[in-house]
XYZ file of N, CA, C and O in Angstrom:
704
model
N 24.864 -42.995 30.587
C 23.725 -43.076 31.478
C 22.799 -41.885 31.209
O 23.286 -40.757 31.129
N 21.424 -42.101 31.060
C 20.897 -40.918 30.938
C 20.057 -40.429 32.293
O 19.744 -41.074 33.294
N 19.772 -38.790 31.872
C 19.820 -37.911 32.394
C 18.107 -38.703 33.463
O 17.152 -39.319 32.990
N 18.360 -38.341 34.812
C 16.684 -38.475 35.671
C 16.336 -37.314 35.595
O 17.092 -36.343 35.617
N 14.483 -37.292 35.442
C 13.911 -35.923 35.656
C 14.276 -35.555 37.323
O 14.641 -36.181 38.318
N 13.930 -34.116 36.954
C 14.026 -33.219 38.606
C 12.280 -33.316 38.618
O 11.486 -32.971 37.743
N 11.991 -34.030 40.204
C 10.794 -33.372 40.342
C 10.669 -32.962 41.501
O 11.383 -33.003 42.503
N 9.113 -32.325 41.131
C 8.550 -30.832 41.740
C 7.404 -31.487 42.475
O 6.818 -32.445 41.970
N 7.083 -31.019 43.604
C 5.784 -31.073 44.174
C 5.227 -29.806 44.549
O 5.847 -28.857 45.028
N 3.439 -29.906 44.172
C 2.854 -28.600 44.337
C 1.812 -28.596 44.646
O 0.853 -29.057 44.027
N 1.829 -27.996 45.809
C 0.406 -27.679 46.476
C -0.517 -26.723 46.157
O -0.106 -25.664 46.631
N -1.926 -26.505 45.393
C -1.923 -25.546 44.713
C -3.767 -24.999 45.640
O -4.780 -25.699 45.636
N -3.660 -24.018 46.106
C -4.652 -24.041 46.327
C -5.479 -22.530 45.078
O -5.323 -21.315 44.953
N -6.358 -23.647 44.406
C -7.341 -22.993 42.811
C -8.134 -22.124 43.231
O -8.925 -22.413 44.129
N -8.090 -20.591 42.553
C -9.660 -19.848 42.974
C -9.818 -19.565 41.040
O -9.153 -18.880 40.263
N -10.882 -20.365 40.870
C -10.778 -19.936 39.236
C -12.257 -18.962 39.354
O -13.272 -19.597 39.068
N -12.452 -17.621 39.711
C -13.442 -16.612 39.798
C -14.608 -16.923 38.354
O -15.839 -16.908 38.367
N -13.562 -17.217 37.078
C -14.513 -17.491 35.911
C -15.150 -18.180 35.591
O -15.944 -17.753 34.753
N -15.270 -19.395 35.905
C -15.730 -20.489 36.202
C -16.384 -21.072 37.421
O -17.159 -22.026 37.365
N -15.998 -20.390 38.643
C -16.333 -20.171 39.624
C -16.299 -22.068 40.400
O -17.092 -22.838 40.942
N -14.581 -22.042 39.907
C -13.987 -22.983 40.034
C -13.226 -23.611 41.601
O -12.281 -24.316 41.248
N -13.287 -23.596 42.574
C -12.360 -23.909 43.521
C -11.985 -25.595 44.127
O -12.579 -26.553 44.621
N -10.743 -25.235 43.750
C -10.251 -26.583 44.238
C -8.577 -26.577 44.714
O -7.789 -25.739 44.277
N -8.126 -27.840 45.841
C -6.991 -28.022 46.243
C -6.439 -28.973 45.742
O -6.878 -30.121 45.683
N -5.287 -28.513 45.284
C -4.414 -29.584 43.809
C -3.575 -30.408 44.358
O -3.201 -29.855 45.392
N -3.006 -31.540 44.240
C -1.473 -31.806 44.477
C -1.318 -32.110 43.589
O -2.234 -32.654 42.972
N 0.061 -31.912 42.967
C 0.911 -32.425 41.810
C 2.338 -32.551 42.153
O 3.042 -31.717 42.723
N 2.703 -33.886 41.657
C 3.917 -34.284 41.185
C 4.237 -34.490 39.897
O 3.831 -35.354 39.119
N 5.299 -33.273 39.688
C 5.583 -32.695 38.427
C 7.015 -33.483 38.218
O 7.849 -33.477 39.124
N 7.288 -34.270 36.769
C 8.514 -34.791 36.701
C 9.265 -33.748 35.585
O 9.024 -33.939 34.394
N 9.948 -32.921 35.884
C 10.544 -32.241 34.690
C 11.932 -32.842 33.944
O 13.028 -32.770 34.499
N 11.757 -33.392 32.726
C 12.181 -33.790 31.593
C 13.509 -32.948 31.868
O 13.429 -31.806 32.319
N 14.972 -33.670 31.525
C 15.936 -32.850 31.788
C 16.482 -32.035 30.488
O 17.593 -31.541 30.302
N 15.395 -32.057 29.698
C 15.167 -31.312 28.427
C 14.394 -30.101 28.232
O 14.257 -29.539 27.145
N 13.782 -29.640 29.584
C 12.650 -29.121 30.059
C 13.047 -28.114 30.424
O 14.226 -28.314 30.717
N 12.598 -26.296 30.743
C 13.211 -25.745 31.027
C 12.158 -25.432 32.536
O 11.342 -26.211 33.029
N 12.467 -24.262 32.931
C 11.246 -24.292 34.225
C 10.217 -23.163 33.383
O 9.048 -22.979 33.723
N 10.707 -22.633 32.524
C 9.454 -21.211 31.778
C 8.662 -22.696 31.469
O 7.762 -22.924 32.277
N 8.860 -23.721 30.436
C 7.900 -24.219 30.147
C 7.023 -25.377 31.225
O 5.996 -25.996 30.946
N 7.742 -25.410 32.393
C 7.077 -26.517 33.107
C 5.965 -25.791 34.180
O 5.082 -26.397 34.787
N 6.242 -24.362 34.246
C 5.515 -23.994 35.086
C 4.281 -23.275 34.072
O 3.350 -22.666 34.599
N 4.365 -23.389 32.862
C 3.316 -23.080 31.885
C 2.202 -24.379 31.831
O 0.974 -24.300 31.850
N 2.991 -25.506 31.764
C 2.437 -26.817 32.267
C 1.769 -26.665 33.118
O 0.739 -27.337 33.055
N 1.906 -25.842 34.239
C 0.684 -25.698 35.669
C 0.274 -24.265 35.378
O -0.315 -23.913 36.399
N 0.278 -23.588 34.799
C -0.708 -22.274 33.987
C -1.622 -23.506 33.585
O -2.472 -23.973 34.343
N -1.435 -23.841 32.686
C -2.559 -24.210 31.589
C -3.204 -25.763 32.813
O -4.408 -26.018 32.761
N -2.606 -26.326 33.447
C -3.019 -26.999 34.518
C -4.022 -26.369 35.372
O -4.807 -27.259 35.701
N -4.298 -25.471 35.785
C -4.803 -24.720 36.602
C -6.006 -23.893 35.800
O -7.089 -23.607 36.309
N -5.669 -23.626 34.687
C -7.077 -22.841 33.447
C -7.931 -23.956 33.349
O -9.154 -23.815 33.360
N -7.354 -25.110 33.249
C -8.398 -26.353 32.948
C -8.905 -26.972 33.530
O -9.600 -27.853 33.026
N -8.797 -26.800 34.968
C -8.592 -27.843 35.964
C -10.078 -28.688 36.202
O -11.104 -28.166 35.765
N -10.130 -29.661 36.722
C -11.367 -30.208 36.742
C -10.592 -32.078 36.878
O -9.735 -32.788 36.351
N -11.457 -32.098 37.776
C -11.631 -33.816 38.151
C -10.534 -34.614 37.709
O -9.595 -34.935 38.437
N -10.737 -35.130 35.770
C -10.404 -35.338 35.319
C -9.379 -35.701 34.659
O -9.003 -36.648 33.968
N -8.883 -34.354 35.180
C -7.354 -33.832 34.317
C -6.246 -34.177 34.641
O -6.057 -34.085 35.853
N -5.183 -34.645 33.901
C -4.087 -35.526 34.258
C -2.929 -35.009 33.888
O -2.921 -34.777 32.679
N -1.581 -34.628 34.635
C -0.073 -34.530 33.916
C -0.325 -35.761 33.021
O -1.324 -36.480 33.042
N 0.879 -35.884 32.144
C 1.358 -37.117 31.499
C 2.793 -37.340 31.715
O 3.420 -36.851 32.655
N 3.218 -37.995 30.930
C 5.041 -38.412 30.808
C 5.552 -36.940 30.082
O 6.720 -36.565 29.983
N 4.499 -36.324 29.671
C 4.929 -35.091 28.623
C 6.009 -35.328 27.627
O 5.808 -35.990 26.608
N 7.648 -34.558 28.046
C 8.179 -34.370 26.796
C 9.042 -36.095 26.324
O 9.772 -36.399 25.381
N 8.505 -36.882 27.490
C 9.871 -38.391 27.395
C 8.409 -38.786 26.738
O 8.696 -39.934 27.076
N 7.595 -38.871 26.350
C 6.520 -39.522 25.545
C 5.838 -38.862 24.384
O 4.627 -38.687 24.520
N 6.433 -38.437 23.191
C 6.037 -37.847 22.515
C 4.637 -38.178 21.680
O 4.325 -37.437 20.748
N 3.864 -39.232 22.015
C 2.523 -40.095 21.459
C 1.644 -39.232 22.499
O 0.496 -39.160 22.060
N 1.772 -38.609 23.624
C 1.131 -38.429 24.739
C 1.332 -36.654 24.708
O 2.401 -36.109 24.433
N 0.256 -36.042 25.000
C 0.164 -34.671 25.568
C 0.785 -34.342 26.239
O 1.711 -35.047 26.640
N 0.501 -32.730 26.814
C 1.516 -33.006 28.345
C 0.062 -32.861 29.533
O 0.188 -32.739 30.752
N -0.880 -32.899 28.994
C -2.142 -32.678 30.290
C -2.945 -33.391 28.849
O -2.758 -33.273 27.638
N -4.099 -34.321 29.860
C -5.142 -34.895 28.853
C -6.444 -35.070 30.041
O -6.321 -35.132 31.264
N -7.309 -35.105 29.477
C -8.444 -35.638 29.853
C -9.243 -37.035 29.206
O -9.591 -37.130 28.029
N -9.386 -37.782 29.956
C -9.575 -39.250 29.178
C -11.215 -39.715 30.215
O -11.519 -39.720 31.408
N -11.782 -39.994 29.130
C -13.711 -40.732 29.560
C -12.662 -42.157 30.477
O -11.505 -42.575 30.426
N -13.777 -42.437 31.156
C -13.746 -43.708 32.084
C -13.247 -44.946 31.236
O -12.568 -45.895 31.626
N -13.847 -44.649 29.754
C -13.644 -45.706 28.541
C -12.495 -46.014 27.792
O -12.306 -46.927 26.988
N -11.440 -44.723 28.345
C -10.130 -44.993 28.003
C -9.984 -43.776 26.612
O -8.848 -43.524 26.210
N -11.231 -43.063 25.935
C -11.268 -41.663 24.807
C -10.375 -40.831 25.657
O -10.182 -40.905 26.870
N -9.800 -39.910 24.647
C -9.226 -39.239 25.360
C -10.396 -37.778 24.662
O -10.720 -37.693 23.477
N -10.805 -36.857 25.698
C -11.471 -36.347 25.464
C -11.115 -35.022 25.466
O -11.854 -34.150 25.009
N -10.093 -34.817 25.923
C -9.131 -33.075 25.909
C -7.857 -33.548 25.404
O -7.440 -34.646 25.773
N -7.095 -32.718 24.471
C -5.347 -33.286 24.718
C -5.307 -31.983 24.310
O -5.857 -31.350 23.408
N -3.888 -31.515 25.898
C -3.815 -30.438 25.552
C -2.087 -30.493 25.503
O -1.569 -31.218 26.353
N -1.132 -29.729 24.506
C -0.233 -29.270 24.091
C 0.462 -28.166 24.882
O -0.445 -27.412 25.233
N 1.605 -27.712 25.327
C 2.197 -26.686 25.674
C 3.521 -26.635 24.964
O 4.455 -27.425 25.100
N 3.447 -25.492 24.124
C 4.042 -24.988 23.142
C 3.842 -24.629 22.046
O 2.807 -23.966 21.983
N 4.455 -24.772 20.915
C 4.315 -23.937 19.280
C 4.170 -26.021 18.492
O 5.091 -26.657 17.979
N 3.041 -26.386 18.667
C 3.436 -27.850 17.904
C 3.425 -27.720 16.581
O 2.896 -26.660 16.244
N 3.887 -28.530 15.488
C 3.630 -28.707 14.104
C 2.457 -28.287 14.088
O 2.025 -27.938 15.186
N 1.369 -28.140 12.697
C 0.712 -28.174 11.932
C -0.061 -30.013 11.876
O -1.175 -30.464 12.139
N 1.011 -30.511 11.476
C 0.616 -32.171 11.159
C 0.476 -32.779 12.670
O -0.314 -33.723 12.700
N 0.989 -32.496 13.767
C 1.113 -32.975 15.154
C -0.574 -32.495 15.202
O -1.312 -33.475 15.103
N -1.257 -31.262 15.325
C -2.442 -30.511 15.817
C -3.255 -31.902 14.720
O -3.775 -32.898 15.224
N -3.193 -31.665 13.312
C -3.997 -32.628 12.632
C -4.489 -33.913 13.279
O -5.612 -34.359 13.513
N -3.160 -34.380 13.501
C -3.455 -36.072 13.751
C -4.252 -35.781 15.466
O -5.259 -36.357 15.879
N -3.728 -35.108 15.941
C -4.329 -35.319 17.312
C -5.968 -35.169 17.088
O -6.872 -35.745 17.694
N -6.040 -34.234 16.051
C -7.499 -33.746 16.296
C -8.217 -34.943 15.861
O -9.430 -34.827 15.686
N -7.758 -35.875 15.694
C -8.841 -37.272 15.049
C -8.328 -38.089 16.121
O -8.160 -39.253 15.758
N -8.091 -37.911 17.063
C -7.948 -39.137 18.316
C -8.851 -38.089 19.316
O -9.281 -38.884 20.152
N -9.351 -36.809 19.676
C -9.730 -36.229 20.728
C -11.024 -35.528 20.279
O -11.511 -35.151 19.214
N -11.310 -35.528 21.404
C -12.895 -34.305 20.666
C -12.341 -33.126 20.448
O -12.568 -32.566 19.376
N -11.311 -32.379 21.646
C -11.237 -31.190 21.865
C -9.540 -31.119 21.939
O -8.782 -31.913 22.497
N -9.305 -30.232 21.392
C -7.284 -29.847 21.403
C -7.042 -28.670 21.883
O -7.560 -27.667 21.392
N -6.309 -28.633 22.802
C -5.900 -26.913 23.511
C -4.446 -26.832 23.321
O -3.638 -27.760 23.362
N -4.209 -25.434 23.082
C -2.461 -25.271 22.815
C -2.390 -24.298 23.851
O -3.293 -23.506 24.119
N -1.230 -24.384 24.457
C -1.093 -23.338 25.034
C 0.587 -22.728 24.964
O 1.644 -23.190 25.394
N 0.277 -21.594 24.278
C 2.231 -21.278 24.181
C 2.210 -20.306 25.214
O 1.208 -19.892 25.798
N 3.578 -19.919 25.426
C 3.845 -19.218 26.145
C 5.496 -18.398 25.858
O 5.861 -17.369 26.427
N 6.163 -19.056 25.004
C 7.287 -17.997 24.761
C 7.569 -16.891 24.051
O 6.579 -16.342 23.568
N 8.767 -16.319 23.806
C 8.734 -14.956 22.940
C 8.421 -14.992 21.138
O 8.130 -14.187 20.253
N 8.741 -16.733 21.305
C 8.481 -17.142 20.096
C 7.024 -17.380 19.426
O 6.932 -17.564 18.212
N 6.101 -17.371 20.116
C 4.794 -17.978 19.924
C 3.742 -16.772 18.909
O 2.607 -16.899 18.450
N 4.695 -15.672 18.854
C 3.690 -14.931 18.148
C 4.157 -14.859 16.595
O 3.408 -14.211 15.864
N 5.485 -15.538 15.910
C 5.977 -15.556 15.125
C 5.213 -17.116 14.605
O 4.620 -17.324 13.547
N 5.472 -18.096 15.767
C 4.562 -19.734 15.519
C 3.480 -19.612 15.127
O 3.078 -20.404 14.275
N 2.454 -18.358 15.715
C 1.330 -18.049 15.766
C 1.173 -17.569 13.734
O 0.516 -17.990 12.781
N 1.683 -17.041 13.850
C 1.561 -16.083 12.605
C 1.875 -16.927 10.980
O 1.354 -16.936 9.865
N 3.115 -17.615 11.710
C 3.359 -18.539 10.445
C 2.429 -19.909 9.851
O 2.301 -20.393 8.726
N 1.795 -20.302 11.368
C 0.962 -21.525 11.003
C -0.829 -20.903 11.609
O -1.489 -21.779 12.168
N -1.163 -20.206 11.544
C -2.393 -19.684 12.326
C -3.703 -20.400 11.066
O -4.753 -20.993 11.316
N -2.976 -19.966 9.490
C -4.610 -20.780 8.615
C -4.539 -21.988 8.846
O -5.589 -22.589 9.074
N -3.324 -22.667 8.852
C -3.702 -24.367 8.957
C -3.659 -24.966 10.454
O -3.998 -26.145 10.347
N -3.426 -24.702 11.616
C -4.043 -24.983 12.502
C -5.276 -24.756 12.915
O -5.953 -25.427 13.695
N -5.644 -23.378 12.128
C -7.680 -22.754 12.373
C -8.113 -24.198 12.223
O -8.480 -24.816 13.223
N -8.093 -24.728 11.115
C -8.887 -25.586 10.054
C -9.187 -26.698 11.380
O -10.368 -26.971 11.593
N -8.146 -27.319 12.242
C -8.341 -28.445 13.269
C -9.311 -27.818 14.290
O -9.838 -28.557 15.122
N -9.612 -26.323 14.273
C -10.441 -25.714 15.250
C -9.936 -26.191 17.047
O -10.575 -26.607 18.014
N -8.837 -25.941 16.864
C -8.146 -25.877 18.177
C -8.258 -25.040 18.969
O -8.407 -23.920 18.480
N -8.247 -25.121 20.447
C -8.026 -23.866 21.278
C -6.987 -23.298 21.183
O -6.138 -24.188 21.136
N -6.465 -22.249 21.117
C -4.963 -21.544 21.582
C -5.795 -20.558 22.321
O -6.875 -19.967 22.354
N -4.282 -20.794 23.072
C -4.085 -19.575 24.299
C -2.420 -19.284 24.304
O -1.499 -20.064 24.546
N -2.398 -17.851 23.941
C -0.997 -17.378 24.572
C -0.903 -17.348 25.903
O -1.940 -16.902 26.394
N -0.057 -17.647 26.730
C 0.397 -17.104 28.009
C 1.292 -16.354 27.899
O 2.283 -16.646 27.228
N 1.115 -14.820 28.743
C 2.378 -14.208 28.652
C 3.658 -14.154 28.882
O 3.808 -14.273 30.098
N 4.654 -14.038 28.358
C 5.963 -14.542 28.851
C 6.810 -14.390 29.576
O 7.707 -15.158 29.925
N 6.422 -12.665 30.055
C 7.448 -12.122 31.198
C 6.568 -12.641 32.469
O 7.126 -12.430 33.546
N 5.452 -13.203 32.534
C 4.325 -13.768 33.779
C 4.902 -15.043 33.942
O 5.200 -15.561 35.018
N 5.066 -15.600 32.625
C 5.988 -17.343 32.800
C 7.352 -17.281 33.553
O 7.879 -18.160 34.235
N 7.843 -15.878 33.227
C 9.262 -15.898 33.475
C 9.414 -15.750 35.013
O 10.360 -16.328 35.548
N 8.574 -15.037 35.743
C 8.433 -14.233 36.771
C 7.788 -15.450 37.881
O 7.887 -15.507 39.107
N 7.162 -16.291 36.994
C 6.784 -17.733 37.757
C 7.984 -18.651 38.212
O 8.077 -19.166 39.326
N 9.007 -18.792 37.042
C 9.501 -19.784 37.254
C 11.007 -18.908 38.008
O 12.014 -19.401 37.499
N 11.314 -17.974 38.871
C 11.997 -17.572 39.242
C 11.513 -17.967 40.731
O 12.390 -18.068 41.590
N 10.225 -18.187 41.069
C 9.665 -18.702 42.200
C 10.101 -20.051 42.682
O 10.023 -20.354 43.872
N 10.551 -20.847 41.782
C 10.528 -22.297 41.692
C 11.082 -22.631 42.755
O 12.072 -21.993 43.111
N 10.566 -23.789 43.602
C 11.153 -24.597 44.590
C 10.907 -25.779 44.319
O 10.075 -26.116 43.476
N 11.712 -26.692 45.112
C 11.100 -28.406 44.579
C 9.955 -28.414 45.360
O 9.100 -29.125 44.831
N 9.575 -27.902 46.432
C 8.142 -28.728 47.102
C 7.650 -26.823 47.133
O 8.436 -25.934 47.461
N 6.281 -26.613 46.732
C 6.071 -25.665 46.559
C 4.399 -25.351 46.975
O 3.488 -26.036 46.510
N 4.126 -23.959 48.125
C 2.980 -24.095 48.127
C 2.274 -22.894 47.560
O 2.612 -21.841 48.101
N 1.045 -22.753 46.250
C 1.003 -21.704 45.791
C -0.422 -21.648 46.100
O -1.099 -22.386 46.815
N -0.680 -20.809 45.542
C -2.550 -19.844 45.570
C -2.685 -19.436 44.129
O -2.203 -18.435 43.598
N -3.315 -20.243 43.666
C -3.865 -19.007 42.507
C -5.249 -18.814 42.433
O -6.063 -19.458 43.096
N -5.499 -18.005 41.698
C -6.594 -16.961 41.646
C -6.404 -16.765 40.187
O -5.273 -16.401 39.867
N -7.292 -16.933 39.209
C -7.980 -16.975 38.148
C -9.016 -15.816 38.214
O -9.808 -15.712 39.150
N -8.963 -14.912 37.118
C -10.403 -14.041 37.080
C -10.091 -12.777 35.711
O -9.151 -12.013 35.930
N -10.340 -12.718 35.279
C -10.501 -12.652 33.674
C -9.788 -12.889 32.924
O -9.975 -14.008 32.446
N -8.341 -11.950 32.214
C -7.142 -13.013 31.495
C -6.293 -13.024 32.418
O -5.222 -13.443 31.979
N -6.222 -12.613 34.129
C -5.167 -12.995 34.335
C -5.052 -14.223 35.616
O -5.924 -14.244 36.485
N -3.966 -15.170 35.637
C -3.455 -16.033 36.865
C -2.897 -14.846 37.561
O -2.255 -13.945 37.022
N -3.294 -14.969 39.157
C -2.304 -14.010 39.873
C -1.917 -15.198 40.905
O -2.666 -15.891 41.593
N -0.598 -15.208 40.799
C -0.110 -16.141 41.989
C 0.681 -15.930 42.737
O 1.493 -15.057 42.432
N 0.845 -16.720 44.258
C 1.214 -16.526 45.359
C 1.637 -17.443 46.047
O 0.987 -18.405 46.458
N 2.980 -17.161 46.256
C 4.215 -18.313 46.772
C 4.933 -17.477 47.919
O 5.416 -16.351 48.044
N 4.710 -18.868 48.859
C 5.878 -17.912 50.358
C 6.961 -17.603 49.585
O 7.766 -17.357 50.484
N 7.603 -17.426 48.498
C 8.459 -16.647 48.435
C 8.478 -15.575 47.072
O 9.492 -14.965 46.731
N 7.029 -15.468 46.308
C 7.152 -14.224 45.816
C 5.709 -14.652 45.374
O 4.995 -15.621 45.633
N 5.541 -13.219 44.389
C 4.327 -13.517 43.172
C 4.607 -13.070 42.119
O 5.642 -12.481 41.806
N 3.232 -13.443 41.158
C 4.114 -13.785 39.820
C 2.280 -13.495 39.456
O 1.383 -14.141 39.995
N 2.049 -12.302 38.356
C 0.851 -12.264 37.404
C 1.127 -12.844 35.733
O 2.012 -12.387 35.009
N 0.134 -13.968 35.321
C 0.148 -14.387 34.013
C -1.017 -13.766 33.253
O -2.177 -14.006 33.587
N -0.749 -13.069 32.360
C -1.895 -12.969 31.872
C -1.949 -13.571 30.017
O -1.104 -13.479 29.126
N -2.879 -13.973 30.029
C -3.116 -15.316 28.616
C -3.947 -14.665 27.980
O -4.816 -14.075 28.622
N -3.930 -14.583 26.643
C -4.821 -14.250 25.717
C -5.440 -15.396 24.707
O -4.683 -16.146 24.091
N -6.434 -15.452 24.622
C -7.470 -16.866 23.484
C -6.986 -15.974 22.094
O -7.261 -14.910 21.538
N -5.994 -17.259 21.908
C -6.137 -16.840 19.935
C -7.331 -17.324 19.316
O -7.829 -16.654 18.411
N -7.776 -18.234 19.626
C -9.141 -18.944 19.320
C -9.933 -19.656 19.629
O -10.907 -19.850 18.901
């Protein structure tokens, strides 16, 4: 029998200062029992940097054809697909000819070694990357509850967030 996701619900209330973004989120987050919580709560980092109307979880890691956050026109284009993690080289390629725009967003201890080894041939797809920092991911997902109500606040590289039961600063750097 296989494994059911654990899910998460999250109340998020957005102050994105840079964008001069505000909005109140709900999400129901299904985490993949393949999933760890550093990367699912990077999933709502990069959820929360992007946020806007639009923007959608997906099936993430049980649908590997699918992003784990996308933005799709009324027409069914998908017009953002964004990634969380270190993807192939050939994964960034092909996507970049189904989307206008591709965002990566890593976040582990590993991402600066991913970064380094594939950085000329992902340039070429002209992708976004963003590191997220990892002891900020780590410090997030020690917060974790299944029904969860947070605050964030966005305002230059860093997320500062705020949970009745702790906080947790991310701060992300643009590789490109």
């Amino acid at each position: 029998m296989a494994l059911k996701p654990t899910i998460y619900k999250f109340r998020i209330a957005l102050t994105d200062m840079n964008r001069d973004h505000y909005d109140s989120i709900n999400l129901t987050v299904a985490q993949h029992p393949s999933e760890t919580l550093q990367r699912m709560m990077a999933r709502i980092c990069a959820f929360c940097l992007k946020a806007q109307p639009e923007l959608t979880l997906t099936k993430g890691l049980s649908t590997i054809e699918e992003p784990d956050i996308w933005v799709k026109a009324l027409d069914g284009q998908i017009t953002e697909w964004i990634d969380i993690g270190e993807p192939d080289p050939e994964r960034v390629k092909k996507v970049s000819r189904i989307s206008d725009k591709v965002s990566i967003f890593t976040f582990n201890t590993k991402s600066t070694v991913w970064w380094n080894q594939n950085q000329n041939k992902i340039s070429t797809y002209n992708p976004e990357v963003i590191r997220l920092d990892n002891e900020g991911i780590e410090a997030m997902a020690s917060l974790v509850e299944r029904t969860m109500d947070l605050s964030v606040m966005i305002s230059g590289d860093k997320l500062y967030i705020n949970s009745p039961s702790g906080d947790a600063e991310v701060e992300w750097t643009q590789l490109t």
